[in-house]
PDB file of C-alpha atoms in Angstrom:
ATOM      1  CA  UNK S  21       0.387   0.323   0.218  1.00  0.00           C
ATOM      2  CA  UNK S  22       0.592   3.231  -0.693  1.00  0.00           C
ATOM      3  CA  UNK S  23       1.877   5.079   2.038  1.00  0.00           C
ATOM      4  CA  UNK S  24       0.371   9.605   2.009  1.00  0.00           C
ATOM      5  CA  UNK S  25       1.462  11.827   4.413  1.00  0.00           C
ATOM      6  CA  UNK S  26      -0.113  15.519   4.852  1.00  0.00           C
ATOM      7  CA  UNK S  27       2.066  17.986   6.480  1.00  0.00           C
ATOM      8  CA  UNK S  28       0.126  20.914   8.089  1.00  0.00           C
ATOM      9  CA  UNK S  29      -2.392  18.964   9.149  1.00  0.00           C
ATOM     10  CA  UNK S  30      -5.044  21.749   9.686  1.00  0.00           C
ATOM     11  CA  UNK S  31      -5.681  22.691   6.094  1.00  0.00           C
ATOM     12  CA  UNK S  32      -6.036  18.851   4.997  1.00  0.00           C
ATOM     13  CA  UNK S  33      -5.897  15.724   6.390  1.00  0.00           C
ATOM     14  CA  UNK S  34      -5.990  11.792   4.786  1.00  0.00           C
ATOM     15  CA  UNK S  35      -9.781  10.425   5.252  1.00  0.00           C
ATOM     16  CA  UNK S  36      -9.384   6.975   5.453  1.00  0.00           C
ATOM     17  CA  UNK S  37     -10.919   5.846   1.558  1.00  0.00           C
ATOM     18  CA  UNK S  38      -6.487   7.240   1.352  1.00  0.00           C
ATOM     19  CA  UNK S  39      -8.369  10.693  -0.145  1.00  0.00           C
ATOM     20  CA  UNK S  40      -6.773  14.059   0.619  1.00  0.00           C
ATOM     21  CA  UNK S  41      -9.278  15.770   2.227  1.00  0.00           C
ATOM     22  CA  UNK S  42      -9.994  19.800   2.432  1.00  0.00           C
ATOM     23  CA  UNK S  43     -10.202  21.061   5.731  1.00  0.00           C
ATOM     24  CA  UNK S  44      -9.754  24.703   5.550  1.00  0.00           C
ATOM     25  CA  UNK S  45      -8.574  27.323   3.490  1.00  0.00           C
ATOM     26  CA  UNK S  46      -4.599  27.555   2.905  1.00  0.00           C
ATOM     27  CA  UNK S  47      -1.741  24.922   1.692  1.00  0.00           C
ATOM     28  CA  UNK S  48       0.219  22.594   2.371  1.00  0.00           C
ATOM     29  CA  UNK S  49       2.350  19.233   1.423  1.00  0.00           C
ATOM     30  CA  UNK S  50       0.941  16.552   0.315  1.00  0.00           C
ATOM     31  CA  UNK S  51       3.862  13.530  -0.568  1.00  0.00           C
ATOM     32  CA  UNK S  52       3.702  10.449  -1.688  1.00  0.00           C
ATOM     33  CA  UNK S  53       5.577   7.391  -1.226  1.00  0.00           C
ATOM     34  CA  UNK S  54       4.988   3.257  -2.964  1.00  0.00           C
ATOM     35  CA  UNK S  55       7.758   0.823  -3.735  1.00  0.00           C
ATOM     36  CA  UNK S  56      10.553   3.176  -3.196  1.00  0.00           C
ATOM     37  CA  UNK S  57       8.552   5.770  -4.874  1.00  0.00           C
ATOM     38  CA  UNK S  58       8.700   8.899  -3.737  1.00  0.00           C
ATOM     39  CA  UNK S  59       6.995  12.682  -5.064  1.00  0.00           C
ATOM     40  CA  UNK S  60       5.526  15.098  -2.787  1.00  0.00           C
ATOM     41  CA  UNK S  61       2.326  17.411  -4.042  1.00  0.00           C
ATOM     42  CA  UNK S  62       1.065  21.480  -2.947  1.00  0.00           C
ATOM     43  CA  UNK S  63      -2.350  21.712  -2.204  1.00  0.00           C
ATOM     44  CA  UNK S  64      -3.954  24.773  -2.257  1.00  0.00           C
ATOM     45  CA  UNK S  65      -7.202  24.545  -1.060  1.00  0.00           C
ATOM     46  CA  UNK S  66      -9.888  28.300  -0.885  1.00  0.00           C
ATOM     47  CA  UNK S  67     -12.834  28.471   1.665  1.00  0.00           C
ATOM     48  CA  UNK S  68     -15.629  27.914   0.493  1.00  0.00           C
ATOM     49  CA  UNK S  69     -17.828  31.379  -0.841  1.00  0.00           C
ATOM     50  CA  UNK S  70     -21.675  32.199   0.233  1.00  0.00           C
ATOM     51  CA  UNK S  71     -23.386  32.405  -3.189  1.00  0.00           C
ATOM     52  CA  UNK S  72     -26.961  32.392  -1.794  1.00  0.00           C
ATOM     53  CA  UNK S  73     -29.228  32.729   1.027  1.00  0.00           C
ATOM     54  CA  UNK S  74     -32.825  31.125   1.255  1.00  0.00           C
ATOM     55  CA  UNK S  75     -35.526  32.478   3.646  1.00  0.00           C
ATOM     56  CA  UNK S  76     -37.633  30.101   5.119  1.00  0.00           C
ATOM     57  CA  UNK S  77     -41.421  31.895   6.123  1.00  0.00           C
ATOM     58  CA  UNK S  78     -42.877  30.718   9.902  1.00  0.00           C
ATOM     59  CA  UNK S  79     -45.243  27.353  10.066  1.00  0.00           C
ATOM     60  CA  UNK S  80     -48.668  30.462   9.264  1.00  0.00           C
ATOM     61  CA  UNK S  81     -48.109  34.050   7.738  1.00  0.00           C
ATOM     62  CA  UNK S  82     -48.316  37.481  10.057  1.00  0.00           C
ATOM     63  CA  UNK S  83     -52.050  38.727   9.579  1.00  0.00           C
ATOM     64  CA  UNK S  84     -51.662  42.950  10.231  1.00  0.00           C
ATOM     65  CA  UNK S  85     -50.532  43.458  13.719  1.00  0.00           C
ATOM     66  CA  UNK S  86     -48.433  40.182  14.630  1.00  0.00           C
ATOM     67  CA  UNK S  87     -44.612  39.983  15.313  1.00  0.00           C
ATOM     68  CA  UNK S  88     -43.407  37.504  13.285  1.00  0.00           C
ATOM     69  CA  UNK S  89     -39.099  35.000  12.510  1.00  0.00           C
ATOM     70  CA  UNK S  90     -37.765  34.440   9.344  1.00  0.00           C
ATOM     71  CA  UNK S  91     -34.995  31.896   9.029  1.00  0.00           C
ATOM     72  CA  UNK S  92     -32.030  32.418   6.844  1.00  0.00           C
ATOM     73  CA  UNK S  93     -30.105  29.479   5.228  1.00  0.00           C
ATOM     74  CA  UNK S  94     -27.079  30.223   3.200  1.00  0.00           C
ATOM     75  CA  UNK S  95     -25.887  28.129   0.359  1.00  0.00           C
ATOM     76  CA  UNK S  96     -21.786  27.485  -0.247  1.00  0.00           C
ATOM     77  CA  UNK S  97     -19.637  26.269  -3.774  1.00  0.00           C
ATOM     78  CA  UNK S  98     -19.042  23.668  -1.248  1.00  0.00           C
ATOM     79  CA  UNK S  99     -22.018  22.834  -1.738  1.00  0.00           C
ATOM     80  CA  UNK S 100     -22.293  22.518   1.739  1.00  0.00           C
ATOM     81  CA  UNK S 101     -25.956  24.439   3.769  1.00  0.00           C
ATOM     82  CA  UNK S 102     -25.976  26.160   6.591  1.00  0.00           C
ATOM     83  CA  UNK S 103     -28.198  28.299   9.214  1.00  0.00           C
ATOM     84  CA  UNK S 104     -27.776  32.006   9.054  1.00  0.00           C
ATOM     85  CA  UNK S 105     -30.328  33.907  10.613  1.00  0.00           C
ATOM     86  CA  UNK S 106     -28.672  35.027  13.178  1.00  0.00           C
ATOM     87  CA  UNK S 107     -25.150  35.961  10.837  1.00  0.00           C
ATOM     88  CA  UNK S 108     -27.427  37.857   8.083  1.00  0.00           C
ATOM     89  CA  UNK S 109     -29.233  41.182   8.369  1.00  0.00           C
ATOM     90  CA  UNK S 110     -32.549  41.485   8.365  1.00  0.00           C
ATOM     91  CA  UNK S 111     -34.737  44.213   6.744  1.00  0.00           C
ATOM     92  CA  UNK S 112     -37.330  44.766   4.894  1.00  0.00           C
ATOM     93  CA  UNK S 113     -38.352  47.041   1.647  1.00  0.00           C
ATOM     94  CA  UNK S 114     -41.826  49.085   2.356  1.00  0.00           C
ATOM     95  CA  UNK S 115     -41.195  49.875   6.441  1.00  0.00           C
ATOM     96  CA  UNK S 116     -45.154  51.405   6.717  1.00  0.00           C
ATOM     97  CA  UNK S 117     -45.703  47.899   5.464  1.00  0.00           C
ATOM     98  CA  UNK S 118     -43.343  45.309   7.592  1.00  0.00           C
ATOM     99  CA  UNK S 119     -40.676  46.184   9.827  1.00  0.00           C
ATOM    100  CA  UNK S 120     -37.734  44.274  10.631  1.00  0.00           C
ATOM    101  CA  UNK S 121     -37.034  44.690  13.958  1.00  0.00           C
ATOM    102  CA  UNK S 122     -33.600  42.916  15.110  1.00  0.00           C
ATOM    103  CA  UNK S 123     -33.583  43.874  18.147  1.00  0.00           C
ATOM    104  CA  UNK S 124     -36.035  41.110  20.284  1.00  0.00           C
ATOM    105  CA  UNK S 125     -34.361  38.215  17.549  1.00  0.00           C
ATOM    106  CA  UNK S 126     -32.971  37.287  14.203  1.00  0.00           C
ATOM    107  CA  UNK S 127     -35.331  37.256  11.633  1.00  0.00           C
ATOM    108  CA  UNK S 128     -37.907  39.212  13.259  1.00  0.00           C
ATOM    109  CA  UNK S 129     -39.962  40.764  11.470  1.00  0.00           C
ATOM    110  CA  UNK S 130     -43.437  42.986  12.605  1.00  0.00           C
ATOM    111  CA  UNK S 131     -46.658  42.846   9.756  1.00  0.00           C
ATOM    112  CA  UNK S 132     -47.763  47.034  10.283  1.00  0.00           C
ATOM    113  CA  UNK S 133     -50.203  46.586   7.523  1.00  0.00           C
ATOM    114  CA  UNK S 134     -52.116  44.687   5.301  1.00  0.00           C
ATOM    115  CA  UNK S 135     -50.128  44.518   1.785  1.00  0.00           C
ATOM    116  CA  UNK S 136     -46.738  43.910   0.093  1.00  0.00           C
ATOM    117  CA  UNK S 137     -43.381  44.429   1.541  1.00  0.00           C
ATOM    118  CA  UNK S 138     -39.759  42.328   1.005  1.00  0.00           C
ATOM    119  CA  UNK S 139     -38.148  40.484   3.202  1.00  0.00           C
ATOM    120  CA  UNK S 140     -34.576  41.192   2.647  1.00  0.00           C
ATOM    121  CA  UNK S 141     -31.563  38.803   4.331  1.00  0.00           C
ATOM    122  CA  UNK S 142     -28.377  40.676   3.238  1.00  0.00           C
ATOM    123  CA  UNK S 143     -24.643  39.028   4.123  1.00  0.00           C
ATOM    124  CA  UNK S 144     -22.807  41.422   5.819  1.00  0.00           C
ATOM    125  CA  UNK S 145     -19.359  40.491   4.118  1.00  0.00           C
ATOM    126  CA  UNK S 146     -19.620  39.705   0.986  1.00  0.00           C
ATOM    127  CA  UNK S 147     -23.414  41.868   0.166  1.00  0.00           C
ATOM    128  CA  UNK S 148     -25.644  38.459  -1.092  1.00  0.00           C
ATOM    129  CA  UNK S 149     -29.089  38.213  -0.524  1.00  0.00           C
ATOM    130  CA  UNK S 150     -31.886  36.293  -0.372  1.00  0.00           C
ATOM    131  CA  UNK S 151     -35.764  37.683   0.140  1.00  0.00           C
ATOM    132  CA  UNK S 152     -39.067  36.470   0.598  1.00  0.00           C
ATOM    133  CA  UNK S 153     -42.305  38.762  -0.829  1.00  0.00           C
ATOM    134  CA  UNK S 154     -44.042  38.305   2.041  1.00  0.00           C
ATOM    135  CA  UNK S 155     -47.880  39.073   1.782  1.00  0.00           C
ATOM    136  CA  UNK S 156     -49.751  40.761   5.649  1.00  0.00           C
ATOM    137  CA  UNK S 157     -53.382  40.398   5.318  1.00  0.00           C
ATOM    138  CA  UNK S 158     -56.332  42.292   7.248  1.00  0.00           C
ATOM    139  CA  UNK S 159     -56.463  40.604  11.048  1.00  0.00           C
ATOM    140  CA  UNK S 160     -60.063  40.956  11.230  1.00  0.00           C
TER     141      UNK S 160
END
């Protein structure tokens, strides 16, 4: 069997199947030897980039005068999906219809008046944003 060595275990590691797996952004030397032959290679890894944000609405959409919470998840270039609810900046396109209340909690939105408004979740580091069209019904 070949022997494979990864010089910087913080950047990459050897997986159970013998494949080298990236763990963090950086540079690591990978060496392999077999039957007296040896080779090395430089492995450069980059951090996965956020490419999309999806907003999940609450189970029941709010009526006029109700407070509700939305959630946000991010899709990354490596295929991972992560909860970004607390990491994004929440806003709405028309604060007279609905207003984000971040001081009450991540994703909190107060439905002020009947109408349509877009709830926006923005990643402050990359500027990537997700949008959700919210229709607020009159509280009868």
